[in-house]
Coordinates of C-alpha atoms in Angstrom, one line a residue:
M548 CA 0.0 0.0 0.0
E549 CA 2.9 2.4 0.8
K550 CA 4.2 1.9 -2.8
R551 CA 0.8 2.6 -4.2
L552 CA 0.4 5.8 -2.2
N553 CA 3.9 7.0 -3.3
I554 CA 3.0 6.3 -6.9
G555 CA -0.3 8.2 -6.5
Y556 CA 1.4 11.1 -4.9
G557 CA 4.0 11.1 -7.7
F558 CA 1.2 11.3 -10.3
I559 CA -0.3 14.2 -8.4
N560 CA 3.0 16.0 -8.4
G561 CA 3.6 15.2 -12.0
T562 CA 0.3 16.5 -13.2
Y563 CA 0.4 19.6 -11.0
W564 CA 3.8 20.6 -12.3
M565 CA 2.7 19.9 -15.8
Y566 CA -0.1 22.4 -15.3
Y567 CA 2.4 24.9 -13.9
G568 CA 4.5 24.4 -17.0
V569 CA 1.5 25.3 -19.1
I570 CA -0.1 28.1 -17.3
G571 CA 3.0 29.6 -15.6
S572 CA 6.0 29.1 -17.8
F573 CA 4.2 29.8 -21.0
A574 CA 2.2 32.8 -19.7
S575 CA 4.4 35.4 -21.4
A576 CA 4.3 33.6 -24.8
F577 CA 0.5 33.2 -24.5
L578 CA -0.3 36.7 -23.4
L579 CA 2.1 38.3 -25.9
A580 CA 0.3 36.4 -28.7
R581 CA -3.0 37.9 -27.3
G582 CA -1.7 41.4 -27.7
Y583 CA -0.4 42.3 -24.2
T584 CA 2.8 44.2 -23.6
N585 CA 5.6 43.1 -21.2
W586 CA 4.4 45.6 -18.7
E587 CA 0.8 44.4 -18.9
I588 CA 2.0 40.8 -18.6
G589 CA 4.0 41.7 -15.5
L590 CA 0.9 43.3 -14.0
I591 CA -1.2 40.2 -14.7
L592 CA 1.3 37.8 -13.1
A593 CA 1.8 40.2 -10.2
A594 CA -1.9 40.4 -9.6
G595 CA -2.2 36.7 -9.7
S596 CA 0.6 36.4 -7.1
V597 CA -1.1 38.9 -4.8
L598 CA -4.4 37.1 -5.1
S599 CA -2.6 33.8 -4.4
A600 CA -1.1 35.2 -1.2
F601 CA -4.6 35.8 0.0
L602 CA -6.0 32.5 -1.2
Q603 CA -3.3 30.3 0.3
P604 CA -4.2 30.9 4.0
I605 CA -7.9 30.7 3.1
L606 CA -7.5 27.3 1.4
A607 CA -5.2 26.1 4.2
D608 CA -7.8 27.2 6.8
L609 CA -10.6 25.5 4.9
S610 CA -8.5 22.3 4.7
D611 CA -7.9 22.4 8.5
K612 CA -11.5 23.1 9.5
S613 CA -13.4 21.0 7.1
H614 CA -14.2 17.7 8.8
K615 CA -16.0 16.3 5.8
S616 CA -13.6 17.0 2.9
G617 CA -10.3 18.2 4.4
I618 CA -7.3 18.9 2.2
V619 CA -8.3 16.4 -0.5
G620 CA -11.8 17.9 -0.9
V621 CA -10.4 21.5 -1.0
S622 CA -7.9 20.3 -3.6
Q623 CA -10.6 18.8 -5.8
K624 CA -12.7 21.9 -5.7
T625 CA -9.7 24.1 -6.6
I626 CA -9.0 21.9 -9.6
I627 CA -12.6 22.0 -10.8
A628 CA -12.6 25.8 -10.5
L629 CA -9.4 25.9 -12.7
M630 CA -11.1 23.7 -15.3
I631 CA -14.1 26.0 -15.5
L632 CA -11.9 29.0 -15.9
G633 CA -9.8 27.2 -18.5
V634 CA -12.8 26.6 -20.7
S635 CA -13.4 30.4 -20.8
L636 CA -10.0 30.8 -22.5
F637 CA -11.5 29.2 -25.6
F638 CA -13.9 32.1 -26.0
L639 CA -11.6 34.9 -25.2
G640 CA -9.4 35.5 -28.2
E641 CA -8.0 39.0 -28.1
K642 CA -6.7 41.3 -25.4
T643 CA -9.5 42.3 -23.0
V644 CA -10.0 43.1 -19.3
V645 CA -12.0 39.8 -19.0
L646 CA -9.2 37.7 -20.4
A647 CA -6.7 39.4 -18.1
S648 CA -9.0 38.9 -15.1
V649 CA -9.5 35.2 -15.9
Y650 CA -5.8 34.6 -16.3
V651 CA -5.1 36.4 -13.0
V652 CA -7.5 34.1 -11.1
M653 CA -6.1 31.0 -12.9
Y654 CA -2.5 31.9 -12.1
A655 CA -3.5 32.6 -8.5
L656 CA -5.3 29.3 -8.0
Q657 CA -2.6 27.2 -9.5
M658 CA -0.1 28.9 -7.1
A659 CA -2.4 28.5 -4.1
F660 CA -2.6 24.8 -4.8
H661 CA 1.1 24.4 -4.2
P662 CA 1.0 24.4 -0.4
L663 CA -1.9 21.9 -0.5
L664 CA 0.3 19.7 -2.7
N665 CA 3.2 19.8 -0.1
S666 CA 0.8 19.2 2.8
M667 CA -0.6 16.1 1.0
A668 CA 2.7 14.4 1.6
F669 CA 2.2 14.7 5.3
Y670 CA -1.6 13.9 5.1
F671 CA -0.9 10.6 3.2
S672 CA 2.0 9.7 5.6
R673 CA 0.4 7.9 8.5
K674 CA 1.4 5.0 10.7
K675 CA 1.2 2.4 7.9
S676 CA 2.6 4.5 5.1
N677 CA 5.3 7.0 4.5
I678 CA 5.4 9.4 1.5
N679 CA 8.8 10.1 0.0
F680 CA 8.7 13.8 -0.9
G681 CA 11.9 13.6 -3.0
I682 CA 10.5 10.9 -5.3
G683 CA 7.2 12.6 -5.6
R684 CA 8.8 15.9 -6.5
S685 CA 11.1 14.3 -9.0
V686 CA 8.0 12.9 -10.8
G687 CA 6.8 16.5 -10.8
S688 CA 10.1 17.6 -12.5
L689 CA 9.6 14.8 -15.1
G690 CA 6.1 15.9 -15.8
Y691 CA 7.2 19.5 -16.1
S692 CA 10.1 18.5 -18.4
S693 CA 7.8 16.6 -20.8
I694 CA 5.1 19.2 -21.0
T695 CA 7.4 22.2 -21.5
A696 CA 9.1 20.4 -24.4
I697 CA 5.7 19.6 -26.0
M698 CA 4.4 23.1 -25.3
G699 CA 7.4 24.7 -27.0
I700 CA 6.7 22.8 -30.2
L701 CA 2.9 23.4 -30.1
M702 CA 3.3 27.1 -29.4
E703 CA 5.4 27.4 -32.6
K704 CA 3.3 25.2 -34.8
V705 CA -0.3 25.7 -33.4
G706 CA 0.0 29.0 -31.7
A707 CA -1.4 30.3 -28.4
D708 CA -4.6 28.2 -28.7
A709 CA -2.5 25.2 -27.6
L710 CA -2.3 26.5 -24.0
P711 CA -6.0 26.1 -23.0
I712 CA -6.3 22.8 -24.8
V713 CA -3.3 21.2 -23.1
G714 CA -4.3 22.9 -19.8
E715 CA -7.7 21.2 -19.6
I716 CA -6.2 17.8 -20.4
V717 CA -3.6 18.1 -17.6
L718 CA -6.2 19.4 -15.1
L719 CA -8.4 16.4 -15.8
S720 CA -5.4 14.1 -15.2
L721 CA -4.6 16.0 -11.9
L722 CA -8.2 15.6 -10.7
A723 CA -8.1 11.9 -11.4
S724 CA -4.8 11.5 -9.6
V725 CA -6.1 13.1 -6.5
I726 CA -9.3 11.1 -6.4
F727 CA -7.6 7.7 -7.0
T728 CA -4.8 8.4 -4.5
N729 CA -7.2 9.4 -1.9
E730 CA -9.3 6.2 -2.4
A731 CA -6.2 4.1 -2.0
F732 CA -5.4 6.1 1.2
K733 CA -8.9 5.5 2.6
K734 CA -8.5 1.7 2.1
D735 CA -5.1 1.9 3.9
E736 CA -6.6 3.6 7.0
A737 CA -9.5 2.7 9.3
D738 CA -10.5 6.3 9.8
P739 CA -8.2 8.6 7.9
E740 CA -10.4 11.7 8.3
K741 CA -10.5 11.4 12.0
E742 CA -6.8 10.9 12.3
A743 CA -5.9 13.7 9.9
N744 CA -8.2 16.1 11.7
A745 CA -6.7 15.1 15.1
I746 CA -3.2 15.8 13.8
A747 CA -4.1 19.0 12.1
T748 CA -5.7 20.4 15.3
S749 CA -3.2 19.1 17.8
G750 CA -0.4 21.0 19.6
K751 CA 0.1 24.7 18.7
D752 CA -1.9 24.8 15.5
D753 CA -4.3 27.4 16.8
I754 CA -1.8 30.1 17.6
G755 CA -2.1 33.4 16.0
L756 CA 0.1 34.8 13.2
F757 CA 1.9 37.3 15.4
E758 CA 2.6 34.7 18.1
F759 CA 4.0 32.4 15.4
F760 CA 6.3 35.3 14.2
G761 CA 7.4 35.9 17.8
R762 CA 8.4 32.3 18.4
H763 CA 10.3 32.0 15.1
K764 CA 12.0 35.4 14.5
M765 CA 15.1 33.9 12.7
F766 CA 12.9 31.5 10.7
V767 CA 10.9 34.6 9.5
L768 CA 14.1 36.4 8.6
M769 CA 15.3 33.3 6.8
N770 CA 12.2 33.4 4.7
V771 CA 12.9 37.0 3.8
G772 CA 16.1 35.7 2.4
I773 CA 14.1 33.0 0.5
L774 CA 11.9 35.7 -0.9
L775 CA 14.9 37.6 -2.2
I776 CA 16.6 34.5 -3.6
F777 CA 13.4 33.4 -5.5
F778 CA 13.2 36.8 -7.2
Q779 CA 15.6 35.5 -9.9
N780 CA 13.6 32.3 -10.2
H781 CA 10.4 34.2 -10.9
I782 CA 12.2 36.5 -13.3
L783 CA 13.4 33.6 -15.3
N784 CA 10.2 31.6 -15.2
G785 CA 8.0 34.6 -16.1
F786 CA 10.2 36.3 -18.7
M787 CA 12.4 33.5 -20.0
F788 CA 10.8 34.0 -23.4
Q789 CA 12.1 37.5 -23.6
V790 CA 15.5 36.5 -22.2
V791 CA 15.9 33.8 -24.8
Q792 CA 14.8 36.1 -27.5
N793 CA 17.5 38.5 -26.4
V794 CA 20.2 36.0 -27.3
G795 CA 18.6 34.9 -30.5
G796 CA 16.3 32.1 -29.3
D797 CA 12.5 31.4 -29.8
A798 CA 9.6 29.6 -28.1
S799 CA 10.9 26.2 -29.1
D800 CA 14.3 27.0 -27.6
M801 CA 12.5 28.1 -24.4
G802 CA 10.5 24.9 -24.3
T803 CA 13.7 22.8 -24.7
L804 CA 15.4 24.7 -22.0
F805 CA 12.6 24.3 -19.5
A806 CA 12.5 20.6 -20.4
V807 CA 16.2 20.1 -19.8
L808 CA 16.0 22.0 -16.5
A809 CA 13.3 19.8 -15.2
M810 CA 15.3 16.7 -16.2
I811 CA 18.5 17.7 -14.6
E812 CA 16.9 18.6 -11.3
I813 CA 15.5 15.0 -10.8
P814 CA 18.7 13.5 -9.4
G815 CA 18.8 16.3 -6.7
F816 CA 15.3 15.4 -5.5
L817 CA 15.9 11.6 -5.6
L818 CA 19.3 11.8 -3.8
F819 CA 18.3 14.5 -1.3
N820 CA 17.7 12.1 1.6
K821 CA 21.2 10.6 1.2
I822 CA 22.7 14.1 0.9
R823 CA 20.8 15.2 4.0
Q824 CA 22.4 12.5 6.1
K825 CA 25.8 14.1 5.6
I826 CA 25.0 17.8 5.4
S827 CA 22.6 19.9 7.6
Y828 CA 19.5 21.6 6.2
Q829 CA 21.0 25.0 7.0
N830 CA 24.2 24.3 5.0
L831 CA 22.3 22.9 2.2
L832 CA 20.1 26.1 2.0
I833 CA 23.3 28.2 1.9
F834 CA 25.0 26.1 -0.7
S835 CA 22.0 25.9 -3.0
G836 CA 21.5 29.6 -2.6
L837 CA 25.0 30.2 -3.8
C838 CA 24.3 28.0 -6.8
F839 CA 21.2 30.1 -7.6
L840 CA 23.4 33.2 -7.5
A841 CA 26.0 31.5 -9.8
K842 CA 23.2 30.7 -12.3
I843 CA 21.7 34.1 -12.5
V844 CA 25.1 35.8 -12.8
T845 CA 26.0 33.5 -15.7
M846 CA 22.7 34.3 -17.3
F847 CA 23.5 38.0 -17.1
I848 CA 26.8 37.6 -18.9
A849 CA 25.4 35.1 -21.5
T850 CA 25.5 36.3 -25.2
N851 CA 24.0 33.2 -26.9
M852 CA 21.9 30.1 -26.2
A853 CA 25.0 28.0 -25.5
M854 CA 25.9 30.2 -22.6
V855 CA 22.3 30.1 -21.3
Y856 CA 22.5 26.3 -21.2
V857 CA 25.9 26.5 -19.4
A858 CA 24.3 28.8 -16.8
H859 CA 21.7 26.3 -16.0
I860 CA 24.2 23.6 -15.0
F861 CA 24.0 25.3 -11.6
H862 CA 20.3 24.4 -11.6
V863 CA 21.4 20.8 -10.7
F864 CA 22.6 22.0 -7.3
S865 CA 20.2 24.9 -6.7
F866 CA 16.5 24.4 -7.1
P867 CA 16.0 20.7 -6.1
I868 CA 18.3 21.0 -3.1
F869 CA 16.9 24.3 -1.9
I870 CA 13.3 23.2 -2.2
S871 CA 13.8 19.9 -0.5
A872 CA 15.9 21.5 2.3
M873 CA 13.3 24.3 2.8
V874 CA 10.4 21.8 3.1
G875 CA 12.3 19.4 5.3
F876 CA 13.8 22.1 7.5
A877 CA 10.4 23.7 8.3
N878 CA 8.9 20.3 9.2
T879 CA 11.9 19.5 11.4
I880 CA 12.2 22.7 13.5
M881 CA 8.5 23.3 14.0
A882 CA 6.3 21.8 16.7
R883 CA 3.9 19.4 15.0
G884 CA 1.0 21.7 15.0
E885 CA 3.0 24.6 13.5
A886 CA 4.6 22.7 10.6
V887 CA 1.8 23.7 8.2
K888 CA 2.2 27.3 9.1
G889 CA 6.0 27.1 8.5
Q890 CA 5.3 25.6 5.1
S891 CA 2.7 28.3 4.3
L892 CA 5.1 31.1 5.3
S893 CA 7.8 29.9 2.9
T894 CA 5.3 29.5 0.1
M895 CA 3.8 32.9 0.8
C896 CA 7.3 34.5 0.7
I897 CA 7.9 32.9 -2.6
T898 CA 4.6 34.1 -3.8
I899 CA 5.3 37.7 -2.7
S900 CA 8.6 37.5 -4.4
G901 CA 6.7 36.7 -7.6
V902 CA 4.7 39.9 -7.2
F903 CA 7.8 42.1 -7.2
A904 CA 9.4 40.0 -9.9
S905 CA 6.4 40.3 -12.2
I906 CA 5.9 44.0 -11.8
S907 CA 9.6 45.0 -11.9
G908 CA 10.4 42.5 -14.6
G909 CA 7.9 43.9 -17.0
L910 CA 9.0 47.5 -16.3
M911 CA 12.7 46.7 -16.6
L912 CA 12.2 44.8 -19.9
D913 CA 10.3 47.7 -21.5
S914 CA 12.5 50.5 -20.1
A915 CA 16.0 49.0 -20.1
G916 CA 16.0 45.5 -21.6
A917 CA 16.7 41.9 -20.6
K918 CA 20.4 42.6 -19.6
F919 CA 19.5 45.2 -17.0
M920 CA 16.7 42.9 -15.6
L921 CA 19.2 40.1 -15.1
L922 CA 21.7 42.4 -13.4
I923 CA 19.1 43.6 -10.9
A924 CA 18.0 39.9 -10.3
S925 CA 21.7 39.0 -9.6
L926 CA 22.0 41.8 -7.0
V927 CA 18.8 40.8 -5.3
T928 CA 19.8 37.2 -5.2
A929 CA 23.1 38.1 -3.7
L930 CA 21.4 39.9 -0.9
G931 CA 19.0 37.0 -0.3
V932 CA 21.9 34.5 0.0
A933 CA 23.5 36.8 2.6
V934 CA 20.3 36.9 4.7
V935 CA 19.9 33.1 4.6
W936 CA 23.6 32.6 5.4
F937 CA 23.1 34.8 8.5
S938 CA 19.8 33.5 9.7
A939 CA 19.5 29.8 8.8
P940 CA 22.2 28.6 11.3
R941 CA 20.5 30.7 14.1
V942 CA 17.0 29.2 13.7
K943 CA 16.0 27.4 16.9
H944 CA 14.4 24.0 17.0
E945 CA 11.0 23.6 18.6
A946 CA 10.0 20.4 20.4
L947 CA 8.0 18.2 18.1

């Protein structure tokens, strides 16, 4: 049964990150084709990130308080909402306020789903089963890799209409993965809802936000560093199309690049547990942060696609290690009832980072070009690494 649950959680990861590849990584290419400027695209992505920051705690609260549906029920409803919104894209061809608004909500919902996805790993991990986050996330990378390669080709040959078609197919697969995995989980547990609710409401889960900040000052500061580090990640994900165009590439090149990135990060996720046995979470966060910095600096000096690929060699040691260490560290240092809040804080900081990246990225592209945008991203990342370097070793552990 444990194997079946891990496979199911892997499929949930795979289909979720496929959808992110469609709606997130190809947002610029889709919206440019619909007539939006870089500045307007930046505003749309920023608005989606802001809305997501509000939706994340709401969805988390609904998951904790709902005795009937819990995290799985909230996840299913979120997916169905995305499917309904996705259908509307078939009828919204050109640049309109309605199209922009729909995309904002879709972008926000898919981002708000992320902490639910991470929390499912703990939800499905009970006495009889244990979910391997690294394996699940590596399947997510594999899914992202495959869909971005396909999307790059489809966007060149079919055009922007490929995005809503592929998006609906992926969402249907995601919904099926959540339903079937939850059914397997119910068979594995005598009363999963009762146990899940007992765990979710135990310990210090009911503390207020300000009290949480007071208990974990250095953890909060560390997350400010995470916010700064992920600025470059949002810049590259949101505006990679423009960055690639700046060195002579096209949408197909971007799709290939995203596919390669997702493939080379898989070993980091798979081997993380072994790496963690020899290196602390704190040192892994610092090391991977430095690799993020090396990647964005190399992107800044790149003059052709070959150098862009060289820059992303650092991705092997940055993204998969940082994400795994961030998730594992929060779960380790927090009291059991606070773990979800710790995960949510990190996700919210990454989301807020996306707001600043989306707004400033579009502005910098229109006013000064891709090179200047990459320079600023490099400086912000350097500051973030310094903050994490200072704060991570000083985070105190709470009794579990």
